[in-house]
Structure formats: structure tokens, C-alpha cells
Short mmCIF file of C-alpha atoms and ligand atoms in Angstrom, two decimals:
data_model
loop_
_atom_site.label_atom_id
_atom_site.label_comp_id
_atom_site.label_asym_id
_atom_site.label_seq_id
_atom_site.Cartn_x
_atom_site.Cartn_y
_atom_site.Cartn_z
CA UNK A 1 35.22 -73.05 61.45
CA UNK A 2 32.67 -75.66 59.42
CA UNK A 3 30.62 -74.27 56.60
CA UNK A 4 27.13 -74.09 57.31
CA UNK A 5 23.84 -73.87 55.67
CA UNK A 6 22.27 -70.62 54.59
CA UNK A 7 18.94 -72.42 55.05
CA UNK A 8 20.08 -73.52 58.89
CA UNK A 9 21.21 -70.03 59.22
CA UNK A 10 18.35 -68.90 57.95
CA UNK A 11 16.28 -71.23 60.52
CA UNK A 12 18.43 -70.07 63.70
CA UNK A 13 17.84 -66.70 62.99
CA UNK A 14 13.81 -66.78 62.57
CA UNK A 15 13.81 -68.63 65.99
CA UNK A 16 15.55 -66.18 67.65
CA UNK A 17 13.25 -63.42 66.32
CA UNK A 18 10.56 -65.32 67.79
CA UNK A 19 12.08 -65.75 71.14
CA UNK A 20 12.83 -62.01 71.73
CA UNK A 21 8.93 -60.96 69.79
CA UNK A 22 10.95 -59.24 66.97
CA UNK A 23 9.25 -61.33 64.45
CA UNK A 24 7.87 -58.56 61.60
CA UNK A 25 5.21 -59.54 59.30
CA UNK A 26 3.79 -56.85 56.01
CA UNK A 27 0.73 -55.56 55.96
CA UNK A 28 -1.96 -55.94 52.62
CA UNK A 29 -3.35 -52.43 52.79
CA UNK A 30 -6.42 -53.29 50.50
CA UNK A 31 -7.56 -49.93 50.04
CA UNK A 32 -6.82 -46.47 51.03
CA UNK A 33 -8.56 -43.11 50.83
CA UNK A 34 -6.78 -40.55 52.38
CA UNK A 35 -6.12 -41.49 55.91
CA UNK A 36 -8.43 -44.62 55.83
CA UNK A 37 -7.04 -47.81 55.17
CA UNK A 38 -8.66 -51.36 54.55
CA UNK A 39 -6.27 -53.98 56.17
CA UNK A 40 -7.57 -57.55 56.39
CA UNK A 41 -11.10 -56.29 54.83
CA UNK A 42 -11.60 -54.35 58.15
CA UNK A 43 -11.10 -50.07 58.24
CA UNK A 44 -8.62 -48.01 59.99
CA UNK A 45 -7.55 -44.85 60.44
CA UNK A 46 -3.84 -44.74 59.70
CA UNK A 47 -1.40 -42.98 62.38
CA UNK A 48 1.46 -44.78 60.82
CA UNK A 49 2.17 -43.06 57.15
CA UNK A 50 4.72 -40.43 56.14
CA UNK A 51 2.19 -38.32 54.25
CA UNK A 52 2.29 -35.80 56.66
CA UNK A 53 0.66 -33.35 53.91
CA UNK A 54 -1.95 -35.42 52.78
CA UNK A 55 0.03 -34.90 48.68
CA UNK A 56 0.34 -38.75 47.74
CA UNK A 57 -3.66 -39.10 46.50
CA UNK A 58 -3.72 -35.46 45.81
CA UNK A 59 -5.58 -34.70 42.26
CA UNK A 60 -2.82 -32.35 41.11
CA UNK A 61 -0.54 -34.54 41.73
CA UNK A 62 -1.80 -37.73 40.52
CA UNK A 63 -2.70 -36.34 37.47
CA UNK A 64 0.66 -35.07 36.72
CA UNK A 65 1.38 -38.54 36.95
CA UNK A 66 -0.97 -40.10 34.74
CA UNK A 67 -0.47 -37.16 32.27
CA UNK A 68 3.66 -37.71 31.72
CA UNK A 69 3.33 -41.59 31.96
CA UNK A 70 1.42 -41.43 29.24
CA UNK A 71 3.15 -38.79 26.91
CA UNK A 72 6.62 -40.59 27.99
CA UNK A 73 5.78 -44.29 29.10
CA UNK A 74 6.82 -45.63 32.52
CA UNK A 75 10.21 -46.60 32.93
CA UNK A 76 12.91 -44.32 31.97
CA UNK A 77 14.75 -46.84 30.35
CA UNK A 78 18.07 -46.70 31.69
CA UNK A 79 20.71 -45.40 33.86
CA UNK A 80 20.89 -41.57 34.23
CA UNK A 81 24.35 -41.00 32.40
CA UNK A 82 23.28 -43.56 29.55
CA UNK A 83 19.76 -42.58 28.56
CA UNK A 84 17.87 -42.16 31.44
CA UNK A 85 17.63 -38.31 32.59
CA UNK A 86 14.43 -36.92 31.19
CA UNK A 87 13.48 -33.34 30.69
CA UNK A 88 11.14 -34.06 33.66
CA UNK A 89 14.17 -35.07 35.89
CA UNK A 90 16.27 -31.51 35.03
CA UNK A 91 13.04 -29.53 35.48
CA UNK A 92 12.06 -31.12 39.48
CA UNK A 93 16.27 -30.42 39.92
CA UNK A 94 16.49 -27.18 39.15
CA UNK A 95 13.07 -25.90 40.64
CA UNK A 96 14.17 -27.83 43.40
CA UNK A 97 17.59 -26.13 43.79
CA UNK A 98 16.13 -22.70 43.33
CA UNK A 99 13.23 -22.57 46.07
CA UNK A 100 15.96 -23.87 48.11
CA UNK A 101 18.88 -21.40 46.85
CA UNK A 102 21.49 -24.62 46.48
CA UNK A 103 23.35 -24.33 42.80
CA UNK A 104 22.23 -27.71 41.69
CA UNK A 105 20.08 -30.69 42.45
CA UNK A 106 20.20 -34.35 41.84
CA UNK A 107 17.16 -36.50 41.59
CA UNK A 108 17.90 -40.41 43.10
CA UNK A 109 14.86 -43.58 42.74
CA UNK A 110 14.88 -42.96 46.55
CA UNK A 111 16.46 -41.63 49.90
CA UNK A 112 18.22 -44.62 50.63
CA UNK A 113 19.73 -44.85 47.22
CA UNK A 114 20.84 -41.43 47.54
CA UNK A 115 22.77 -41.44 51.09
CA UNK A 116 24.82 -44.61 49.67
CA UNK A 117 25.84 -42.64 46.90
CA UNK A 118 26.91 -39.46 49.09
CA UNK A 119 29.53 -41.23 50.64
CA UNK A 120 30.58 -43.91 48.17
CA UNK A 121 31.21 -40.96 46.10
CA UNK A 122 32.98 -38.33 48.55
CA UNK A 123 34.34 -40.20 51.31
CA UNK A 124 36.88 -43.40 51.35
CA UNK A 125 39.36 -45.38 53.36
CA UNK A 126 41.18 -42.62 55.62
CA UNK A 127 38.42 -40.46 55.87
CA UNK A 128 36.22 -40.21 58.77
CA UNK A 129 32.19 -40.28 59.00
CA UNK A 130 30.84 -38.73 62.53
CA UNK A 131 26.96 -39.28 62.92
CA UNK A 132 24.28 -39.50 65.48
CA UNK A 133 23.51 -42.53 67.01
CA UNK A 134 19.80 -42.73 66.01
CA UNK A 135 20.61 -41.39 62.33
CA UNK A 136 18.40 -43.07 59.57
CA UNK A 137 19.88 -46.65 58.66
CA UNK A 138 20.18 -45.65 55.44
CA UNK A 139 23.19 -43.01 56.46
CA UNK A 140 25.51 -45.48 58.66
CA UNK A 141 24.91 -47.90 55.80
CA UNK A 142 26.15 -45.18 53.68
CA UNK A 143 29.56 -44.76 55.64
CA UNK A 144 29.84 -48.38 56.26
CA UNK A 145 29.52 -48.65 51.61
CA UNK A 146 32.43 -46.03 51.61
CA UNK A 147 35.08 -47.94 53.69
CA UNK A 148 35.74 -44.80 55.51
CA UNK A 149 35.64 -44.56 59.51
CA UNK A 150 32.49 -44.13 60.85
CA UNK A 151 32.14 -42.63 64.55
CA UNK A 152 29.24 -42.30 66.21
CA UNK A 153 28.63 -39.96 68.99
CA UNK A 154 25.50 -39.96 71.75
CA UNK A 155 22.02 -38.25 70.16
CA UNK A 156 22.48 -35.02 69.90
CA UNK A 157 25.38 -34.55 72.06
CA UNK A 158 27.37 -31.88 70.28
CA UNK A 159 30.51 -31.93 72.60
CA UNK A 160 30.88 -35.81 71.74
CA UNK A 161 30.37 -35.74 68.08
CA UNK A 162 33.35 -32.96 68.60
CA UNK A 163 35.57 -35.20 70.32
CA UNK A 164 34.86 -37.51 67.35
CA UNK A 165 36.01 -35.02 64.75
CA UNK A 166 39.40 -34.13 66.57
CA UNK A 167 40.08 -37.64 67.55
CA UNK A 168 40.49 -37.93 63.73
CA UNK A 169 42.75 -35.26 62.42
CA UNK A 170 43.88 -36.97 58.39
CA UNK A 171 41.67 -37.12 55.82
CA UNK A 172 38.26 -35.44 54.72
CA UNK A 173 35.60 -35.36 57.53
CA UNK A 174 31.93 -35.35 57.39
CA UNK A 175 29.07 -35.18 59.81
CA UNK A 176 25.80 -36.22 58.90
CA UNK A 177 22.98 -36.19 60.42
CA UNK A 178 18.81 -36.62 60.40
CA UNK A 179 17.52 -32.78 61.02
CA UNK A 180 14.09 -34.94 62.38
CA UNK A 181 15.23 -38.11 63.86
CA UNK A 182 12.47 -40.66 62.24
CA UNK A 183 11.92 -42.79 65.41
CA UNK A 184 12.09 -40.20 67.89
CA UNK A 185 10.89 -37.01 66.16
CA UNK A 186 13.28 -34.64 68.01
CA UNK A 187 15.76 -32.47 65.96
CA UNK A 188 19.09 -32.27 65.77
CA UNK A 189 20.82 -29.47 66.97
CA UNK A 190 21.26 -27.77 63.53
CA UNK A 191 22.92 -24.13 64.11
CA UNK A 192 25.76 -25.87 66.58
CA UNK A 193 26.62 -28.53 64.48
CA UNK A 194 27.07 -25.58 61.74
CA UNK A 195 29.79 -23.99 64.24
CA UNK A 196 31.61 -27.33 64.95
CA UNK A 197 32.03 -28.35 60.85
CA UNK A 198 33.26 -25.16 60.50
CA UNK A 199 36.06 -25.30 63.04
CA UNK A 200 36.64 -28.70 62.21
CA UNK A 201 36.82 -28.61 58.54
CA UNK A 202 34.36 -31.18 58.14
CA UNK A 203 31.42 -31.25 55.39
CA UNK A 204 27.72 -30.86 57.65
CA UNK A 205 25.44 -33.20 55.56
CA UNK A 206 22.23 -32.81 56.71
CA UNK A 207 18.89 -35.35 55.98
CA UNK A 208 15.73 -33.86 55.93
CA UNK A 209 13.37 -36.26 55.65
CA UNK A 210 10.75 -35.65 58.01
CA UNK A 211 11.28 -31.63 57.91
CA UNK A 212 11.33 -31.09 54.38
CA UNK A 213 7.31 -29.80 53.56
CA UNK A 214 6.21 -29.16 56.80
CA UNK A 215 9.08 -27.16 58.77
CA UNK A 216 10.26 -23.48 57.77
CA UNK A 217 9.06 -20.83 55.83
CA UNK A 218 7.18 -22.03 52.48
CA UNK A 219 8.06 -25.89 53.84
CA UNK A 220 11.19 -25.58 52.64
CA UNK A 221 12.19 -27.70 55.70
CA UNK A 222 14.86 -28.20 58.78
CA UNK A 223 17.28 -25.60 57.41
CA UNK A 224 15.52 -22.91 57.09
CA UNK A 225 13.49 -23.24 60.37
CA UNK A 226 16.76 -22.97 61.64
CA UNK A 227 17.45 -19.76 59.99
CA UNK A 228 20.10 -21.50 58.15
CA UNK A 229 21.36 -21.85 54.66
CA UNK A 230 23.04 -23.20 52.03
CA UNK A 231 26.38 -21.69 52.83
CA UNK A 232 25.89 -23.35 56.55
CA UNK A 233 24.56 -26.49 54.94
CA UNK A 234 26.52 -27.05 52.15
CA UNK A 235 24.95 -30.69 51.42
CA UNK A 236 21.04 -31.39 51.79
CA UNK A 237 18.78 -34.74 51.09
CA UNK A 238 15.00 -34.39 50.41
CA UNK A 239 13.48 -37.67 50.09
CA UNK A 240 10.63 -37.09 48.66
CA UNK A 241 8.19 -40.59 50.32
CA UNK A 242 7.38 -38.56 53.23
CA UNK A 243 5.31 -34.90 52.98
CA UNK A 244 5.38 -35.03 49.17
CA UNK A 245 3.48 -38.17 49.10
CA UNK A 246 6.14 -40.25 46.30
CA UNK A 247 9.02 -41.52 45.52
CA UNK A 248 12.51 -40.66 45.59
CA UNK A 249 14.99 -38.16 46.87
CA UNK A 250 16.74 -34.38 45.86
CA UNK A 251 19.89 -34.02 46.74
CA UNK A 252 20.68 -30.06 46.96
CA UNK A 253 24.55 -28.57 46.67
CA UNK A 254 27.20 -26.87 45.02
CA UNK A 255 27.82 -27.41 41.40
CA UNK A 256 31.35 -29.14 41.94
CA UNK A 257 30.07 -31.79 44.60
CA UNK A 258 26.82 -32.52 42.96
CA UNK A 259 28.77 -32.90 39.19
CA UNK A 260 31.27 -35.21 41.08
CA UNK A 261 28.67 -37.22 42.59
CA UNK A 262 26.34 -37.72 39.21
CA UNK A 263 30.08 -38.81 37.34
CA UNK A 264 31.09 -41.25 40.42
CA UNK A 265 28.56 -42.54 42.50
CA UNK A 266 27.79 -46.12 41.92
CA UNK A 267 24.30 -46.17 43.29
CA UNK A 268 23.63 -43.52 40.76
CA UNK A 269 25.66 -44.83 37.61
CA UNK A 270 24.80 -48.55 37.96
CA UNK A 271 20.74 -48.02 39.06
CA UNK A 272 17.98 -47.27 36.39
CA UNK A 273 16.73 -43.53 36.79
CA UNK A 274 13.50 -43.21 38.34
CA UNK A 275 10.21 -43.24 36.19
CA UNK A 276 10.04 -39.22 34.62
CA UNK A 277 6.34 -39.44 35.98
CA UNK A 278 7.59 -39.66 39.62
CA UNK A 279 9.45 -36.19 38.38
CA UNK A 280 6.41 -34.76 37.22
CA UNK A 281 4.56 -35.54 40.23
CA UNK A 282 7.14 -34.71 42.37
CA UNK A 283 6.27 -31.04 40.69
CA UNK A 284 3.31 -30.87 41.45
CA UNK A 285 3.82 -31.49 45.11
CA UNK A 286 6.37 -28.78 45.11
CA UNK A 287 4.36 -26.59 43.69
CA UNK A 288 1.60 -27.36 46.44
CA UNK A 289 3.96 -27.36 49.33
CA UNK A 290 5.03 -23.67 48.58
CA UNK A 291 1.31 -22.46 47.76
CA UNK A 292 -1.22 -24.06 50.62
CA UNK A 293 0.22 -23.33 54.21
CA UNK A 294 -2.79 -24.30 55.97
CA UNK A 295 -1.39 -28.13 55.32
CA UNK A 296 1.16 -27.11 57.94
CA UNK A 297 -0.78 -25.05 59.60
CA UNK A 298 -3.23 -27.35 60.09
CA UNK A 299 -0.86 -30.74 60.79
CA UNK A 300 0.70 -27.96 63.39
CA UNK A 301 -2.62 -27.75 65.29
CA UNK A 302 -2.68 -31.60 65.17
CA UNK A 303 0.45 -31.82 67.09
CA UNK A 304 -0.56 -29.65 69.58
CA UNK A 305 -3.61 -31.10 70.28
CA UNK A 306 -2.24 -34.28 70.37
CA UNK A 307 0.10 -33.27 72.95
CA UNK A 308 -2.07 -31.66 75.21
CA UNK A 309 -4.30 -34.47 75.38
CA UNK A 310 -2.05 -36.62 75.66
CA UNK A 311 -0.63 -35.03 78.70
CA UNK A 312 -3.34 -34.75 80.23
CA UNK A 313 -3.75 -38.89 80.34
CA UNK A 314 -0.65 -39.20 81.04
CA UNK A 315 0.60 -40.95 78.28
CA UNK A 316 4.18 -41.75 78.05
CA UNK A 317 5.39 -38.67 75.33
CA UNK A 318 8.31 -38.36 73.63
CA UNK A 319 10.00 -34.88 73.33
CA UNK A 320 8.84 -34.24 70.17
CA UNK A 321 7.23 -31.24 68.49
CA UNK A 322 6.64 -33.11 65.40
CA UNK A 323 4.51 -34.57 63.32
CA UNK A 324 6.31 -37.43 64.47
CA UNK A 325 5.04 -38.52 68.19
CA UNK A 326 6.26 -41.78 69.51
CA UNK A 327 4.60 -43.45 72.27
CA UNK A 328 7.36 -44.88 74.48
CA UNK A 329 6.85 -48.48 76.06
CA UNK A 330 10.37 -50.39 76.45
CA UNK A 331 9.55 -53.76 76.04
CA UNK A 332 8.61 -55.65 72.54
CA UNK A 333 5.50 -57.66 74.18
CA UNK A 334 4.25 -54.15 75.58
CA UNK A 335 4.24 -52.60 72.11
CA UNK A 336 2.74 -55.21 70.24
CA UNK A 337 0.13 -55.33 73.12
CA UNK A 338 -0.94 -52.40 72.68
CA UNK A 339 -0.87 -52.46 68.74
CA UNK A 340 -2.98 -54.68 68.56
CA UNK A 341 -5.68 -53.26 71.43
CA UNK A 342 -5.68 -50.02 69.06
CA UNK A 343 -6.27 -51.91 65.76
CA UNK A 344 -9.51 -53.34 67.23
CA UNK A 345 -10.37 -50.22 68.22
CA UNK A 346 -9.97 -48.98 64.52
CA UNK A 347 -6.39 -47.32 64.44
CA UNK A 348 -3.29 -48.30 62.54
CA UNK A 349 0.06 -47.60 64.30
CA UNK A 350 2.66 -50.14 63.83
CA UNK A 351 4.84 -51.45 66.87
CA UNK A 352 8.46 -50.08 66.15
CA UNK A 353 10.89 -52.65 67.85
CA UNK A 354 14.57 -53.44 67.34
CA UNK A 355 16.83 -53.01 65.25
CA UNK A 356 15.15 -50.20 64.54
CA UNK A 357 15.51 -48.76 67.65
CA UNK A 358 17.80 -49.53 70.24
CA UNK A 359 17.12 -52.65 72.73
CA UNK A 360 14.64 -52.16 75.11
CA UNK A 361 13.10 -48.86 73.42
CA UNK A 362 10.45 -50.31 71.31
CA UNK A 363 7.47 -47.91 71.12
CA UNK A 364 4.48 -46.75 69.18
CA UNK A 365 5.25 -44.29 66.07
CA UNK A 366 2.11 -42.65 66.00
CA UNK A 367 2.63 -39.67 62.82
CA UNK A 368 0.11 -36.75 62.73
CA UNK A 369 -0.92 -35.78 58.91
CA UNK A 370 -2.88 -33.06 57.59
CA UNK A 371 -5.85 -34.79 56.74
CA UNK A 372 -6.41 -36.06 59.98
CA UNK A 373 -9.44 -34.49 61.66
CA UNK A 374 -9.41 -33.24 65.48
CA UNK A 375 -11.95 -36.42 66.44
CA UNK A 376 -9.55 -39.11 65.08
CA UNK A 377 -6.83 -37.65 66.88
CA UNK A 378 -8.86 -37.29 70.12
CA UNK A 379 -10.51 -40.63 69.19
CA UNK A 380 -6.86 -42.29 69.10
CA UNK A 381 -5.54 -40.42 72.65
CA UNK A 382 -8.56 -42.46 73.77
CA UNK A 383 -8.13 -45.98 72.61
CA UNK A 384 -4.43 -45.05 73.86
CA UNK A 385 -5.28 -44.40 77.36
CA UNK A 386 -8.00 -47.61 77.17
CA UNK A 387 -4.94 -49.81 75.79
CA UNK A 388 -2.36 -48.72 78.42
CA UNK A 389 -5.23 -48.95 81.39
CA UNK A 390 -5.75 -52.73 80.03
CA UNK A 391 -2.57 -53.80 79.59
CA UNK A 392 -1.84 -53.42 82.97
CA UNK A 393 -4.62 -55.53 83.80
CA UNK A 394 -3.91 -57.99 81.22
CA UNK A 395 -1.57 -61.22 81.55
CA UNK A 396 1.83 -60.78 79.84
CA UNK A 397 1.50 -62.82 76.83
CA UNK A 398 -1.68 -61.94 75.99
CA UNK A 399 -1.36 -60.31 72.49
CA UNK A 400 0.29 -63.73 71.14
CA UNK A 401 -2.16 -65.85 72.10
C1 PLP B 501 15.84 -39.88 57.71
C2 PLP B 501 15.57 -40.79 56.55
N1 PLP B 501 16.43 -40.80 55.52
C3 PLP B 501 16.25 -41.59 54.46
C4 PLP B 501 15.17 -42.41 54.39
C5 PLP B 501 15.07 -43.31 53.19
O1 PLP B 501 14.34 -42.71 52.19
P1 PLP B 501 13.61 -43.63 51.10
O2 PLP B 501 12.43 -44.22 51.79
O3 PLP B 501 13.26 -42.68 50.01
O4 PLP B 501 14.58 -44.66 50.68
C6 PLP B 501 14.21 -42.43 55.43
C7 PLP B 501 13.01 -43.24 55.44
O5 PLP B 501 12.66 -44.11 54.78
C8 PLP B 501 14.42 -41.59 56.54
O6 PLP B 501 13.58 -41.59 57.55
#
């Protein structure tokens, strides 16, 4: 085979993102205030962020911010195990840990950070990794860091992902899994994948991204809406850039596992600890989480509005009785189409096309937040219906030209 250029590489591979409309482009948000955004100097109401609680320009929580950056500065100055854990760090852990009822808690600069180190540190070549097809990226890229065997079964098919398990008898097992699946919104199937670790003999690790805050009792997420607990779910991930509006990611579980993967995992050794102000803040969230319930309640009444309307103009739904509600339209040109009909209409919600979601699946994420008011969210079931109406009028390429 002849060597060639990264540059030509580089060139081949643009062209074909332009060929199948894959082609993805960042957004300047110039402003924001609350759900409000200011994107090329024009405003929009945002159906695209993770802050399903409305926490990330919250007062208590940006002043807790501001407060510990300045008492402690703003980077923490080095790896954890070197002289980067902060009081702030050990104090978000263990108040994390406890309103969970896990023995100990790990803070990580973010989700994705923390899933590598979960199985660099407890799985390795001869061990076996069984996950859900749509998991988060973050998790097969996880197994794939570990050198391990990763299998992945059908979404949410609980007989597969048990003829994965048996199919590999030596070595330690895992299964890990999104509790809300980020693209789709639908959960996993929690309480049986409980049984099947348990007659397997496989660790259940379990990511709670989108449940964590807004699902359960108190917030305190997937597990517990499930009735569940640490015993059943012996190893749980918080990332915290979703419904506690920062940065980062708890990891929740015993003593042993936790000390083994703060001593071994490389994404935690070899990466500077997160800022001690993100800890702080991260506190304050907490603390709001477990003390206003009308966030959920609220964002709860969102989704069921949403729905309803919906329905009734026969949008193309999803399953989902989330805050997450993707708008499913199959082909890139489609989504972009129609993602760019709603941003003249005033809404922001970004076209979600391959690879991060399968071929031929691309769709609409819309996400529902607390702070959202009933006439956005009718407002945006309008522009939807408007968009779908006209793109069936409209010529194919029409949103490229
Ligand atoms: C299920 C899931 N896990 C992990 C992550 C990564 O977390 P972070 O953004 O903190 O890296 C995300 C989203 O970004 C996610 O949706």
C-alpha cells in the first residue's frame, strides 16, 4: 500500500461529507438568557440544550462559582493524585454519594473523560464489554480504550444482550448502558438488565445522563425511578453538562472499585482535575435539584404537552417520555430542510445526522427544559407542522441552495 497524505486524506474525506449532506458546521451563540439565544445577531428560542432544569445561569449557582474562583483561583493546578483534588472536589463527592446512598464518588473534567476511565481501569484484553447499540459514543469508545471485547446487542433487546454475555464465558463481564438513550430519549430496560448481570456475573454500569435531575424521587435520576439501587446498580455516571447546567461527571460506587479506579485510570491520573469552582457550582445545583420539584414538575408538563400536540398534527414522534423528543425524518437533506425552515421561524433545533445516529435515521432533537413556557412549545409544534407541510411542497435541494 503507498503512503498518502494526511492533507489528501483530509480532502477525500470533506468531499464525501459533502456528497452524503453530513457536512457539520459550529454555531457562535452570541448571547444567551435562559432559553433565548442570539445566533448570527438574530434571536431564538433554543430546543436544542441539555439544561433541562434551567441550573446553568441560575444565581445560586453562578455565584458559587464566582465566589470559589476567587477564594481559590481557576485552574486546579494539576492532576488529582499530584495536587489537584480540592476540598471543593471531596465535598460535591461525598454529598454526591450520600443523596444517592453509593459509598463513594469520583468527580471527572467531564462524562466522556469518565466512561474512558471506567473501562481502561476495570476491564482488559479477555474481558468482555456488552452494550446497546445506540449507547453514548463516549461508552463504546470506552471499551474500544480497554482492549477488551466489546459486543453489542439490538436497543434494548434484553434476550440479545444475554446471548452476548453467555457467548463469552472467561474473563470479567460488564454491561453498560445509557438509562436515557441521548438521541432517542427512550430508556433502557433498567430492572431486567439488573436480573441478567446478576445471573451472568457481569458488572451493570449504568449512564445517567439525561435522567440524572429530572427522573425519580428528589431527581436523583434513572435508578431510582426504577425503584432500584445501589446494590442493583453497583456502578453509576452523572455527568453533570446536562440538568445541572456545568461541567463534568460523578461517578457513584463501592469503595474498592472507585479507590481502584482513582489509583489506575489513565484518563484520571494523566488529565488536570477540573477547576474546584465547577465543584462548588456543581453544589449548588445539587442542592437545587433536591429542593425545587416544580423544575420537574414543570419540564414534566412540557413533555406532555408537547406530545399531545404533537399528535394531534401528526408529527412523526419518537417513543419517548422525555425531555428528550426527537422528530424522526430519515434522510439528511429532510432534516436540514426543516432546520433551517424552523430557524427562520425563530427556533433552534439542530439537525442530528450520522454518525451520530445510524444511516438513514437523521432527525430533529428537539429537548424540552424547564424554563420553556407553554407558548414556545406550542409556538414550535407550529413552525413544525408549517416546515413538514412545506417541505413536501418544496424541491429537494432546496435548503442548500
Ligand atoms: C449518555 C451520555 N454519556 C456521556 C456523555 C458525555 O458527557 P460529557 O459531555 O460530560 O463529556 C453524554 C453527552 O455528552 C451523554 O449523552
Amino acid at each position: 500500500m503507498a503512503r498518502i497524505l494526511i492533507s489528501d486524506k483530509v480532502k477525500a474525506e470533506k468531499l464525501a461529507r459533502i456528497n452524503t449532506q453530513s457536512v457539520r458546521q459550529r454555531r457562535i451563540i452570541q448571547a444567551r438568557d435562559g432559553v433565548i439565544v442570539k445566533c448570527d445577531g438574530k434571536e431564538l428560542v433554543n430546543f436544542s440544550s441539555n439544561d433541562y432544569l434551567g441550573l446553568s445561569q441560575h444565581l445560586d449557582v453562578v455565584s458559587a462559582l464566582q465566589e470559589s474562583a476567587a477564594y481559590h483561583g481557576v485552574g486546579s493546578t494539576g492532576s488529582a493524585l499530584v495536587c489537584g483534588y480540592h476540598q471543593e472536589h471531596a465535598s460535591l463527592e461525598k454529598e454526591t454519594a450520600e443523596w444517592l446512598g453509593y459509598e463513594k464518588a469520583l468527580y471527572f473534567g467531564s462524562g466522556y473523560l469518565a466512561n474512558l476511565a471506567v473501562m481502561q481501569s476495570l476491564l482488559g484484553a479477555g474481558d468482555v464489554c456488552v452494550q446497546d447499540k445506540l449507547n453514548h459514543a463516549c461508552l463504546l469508545d470506552g471499551a474500544r480504550l480497554a482492549y477488551c471485547e466489546l459486543k453489542r446487542y439490538p436497543h434494548a433487546d434484553v434476550s440479545a444482550a444475554l446471548r452476548q454475555l453467555t457467548s463469552h464465558r472467561d474473563g470479567a463481564a460488564m454491561l453498560a448502558t445509557d438509562s436515557v438513550f441521548s438521541m432517542d430519549g427512550d430508556m433502557a430496560p433498567l430492572r431486567d438488565l439488573v436480573l441478567l448481570t446478576r445471573t451472568q456475573d457481569a458488572m451493570l454500569y449504568v449512564d445517567d445522563a439525561h435522567g440524572i435531575g429530572v427522573l425519580g424521587p428528589e431527581g436523583r435520576g434513572s435508578v431510582a425511578a426504577a425503584k432500584l439501587t445501589s446494590k442493583e446498580v453497583p456502578l453509576l455516571v452523572l455527568p453533570m453538562g446536562k440538568a445541572f447546567g456545568g461541567q463534568g461527571a460523578i461517578l457513584c460506587g463501592s469503595e474498592a472499585i472507585i479507590g481502584h479506579i482513582s489509583e489506575t485510570a489513565r484518563p484520571y491520573l494523566f488529565s488536570t482535575a477540573p477547576p474546584p469552582a465547577m465543584a462548588a457550582a456543581m453544589r449548588a445545583s445539587l442542592k437545587l435539584i433536591r429542593s425545587e420539584p416544580w423544575r420537574r414538575a414543570k419540564l414534566a408538563s412540557l413533555i406532555a404537552r408537547f406530545r399531545r400536540a404533537g399528535m394531534r398534527h401528526g408529527l412523526p414522534l419518537h417513543d419517548s417520555q422525555t425531555a428528550i423528543q426527537p422528530i424522526m425524518l430519515g434522510n439528511n437533506e429532510k432534516a436540514l430542510k426543516i432546520a433551517k425552515s424552523l430557524e427562520i421561524q425563530g427556533y433552534l433545533v439542530t439537525a442530528i445526522r450520522p454518525p451520530t445516529v445510524p444511516d438513514g435515521q437523521a432527525r430533529l432533537r428537539v429537548t424540552l427544559t424547564a424554563l420553556h413556557t407553554e407558548e414556545q412549545v406550542d409556538g414550535l409544534i407550529k413552525a413544525l407542522a408549517f416546515a413538514l407541510e412545506d417541505s413536501r411542497r418544496l424541491p429537494e435541494n432546496h435548503a442548500e441552495a
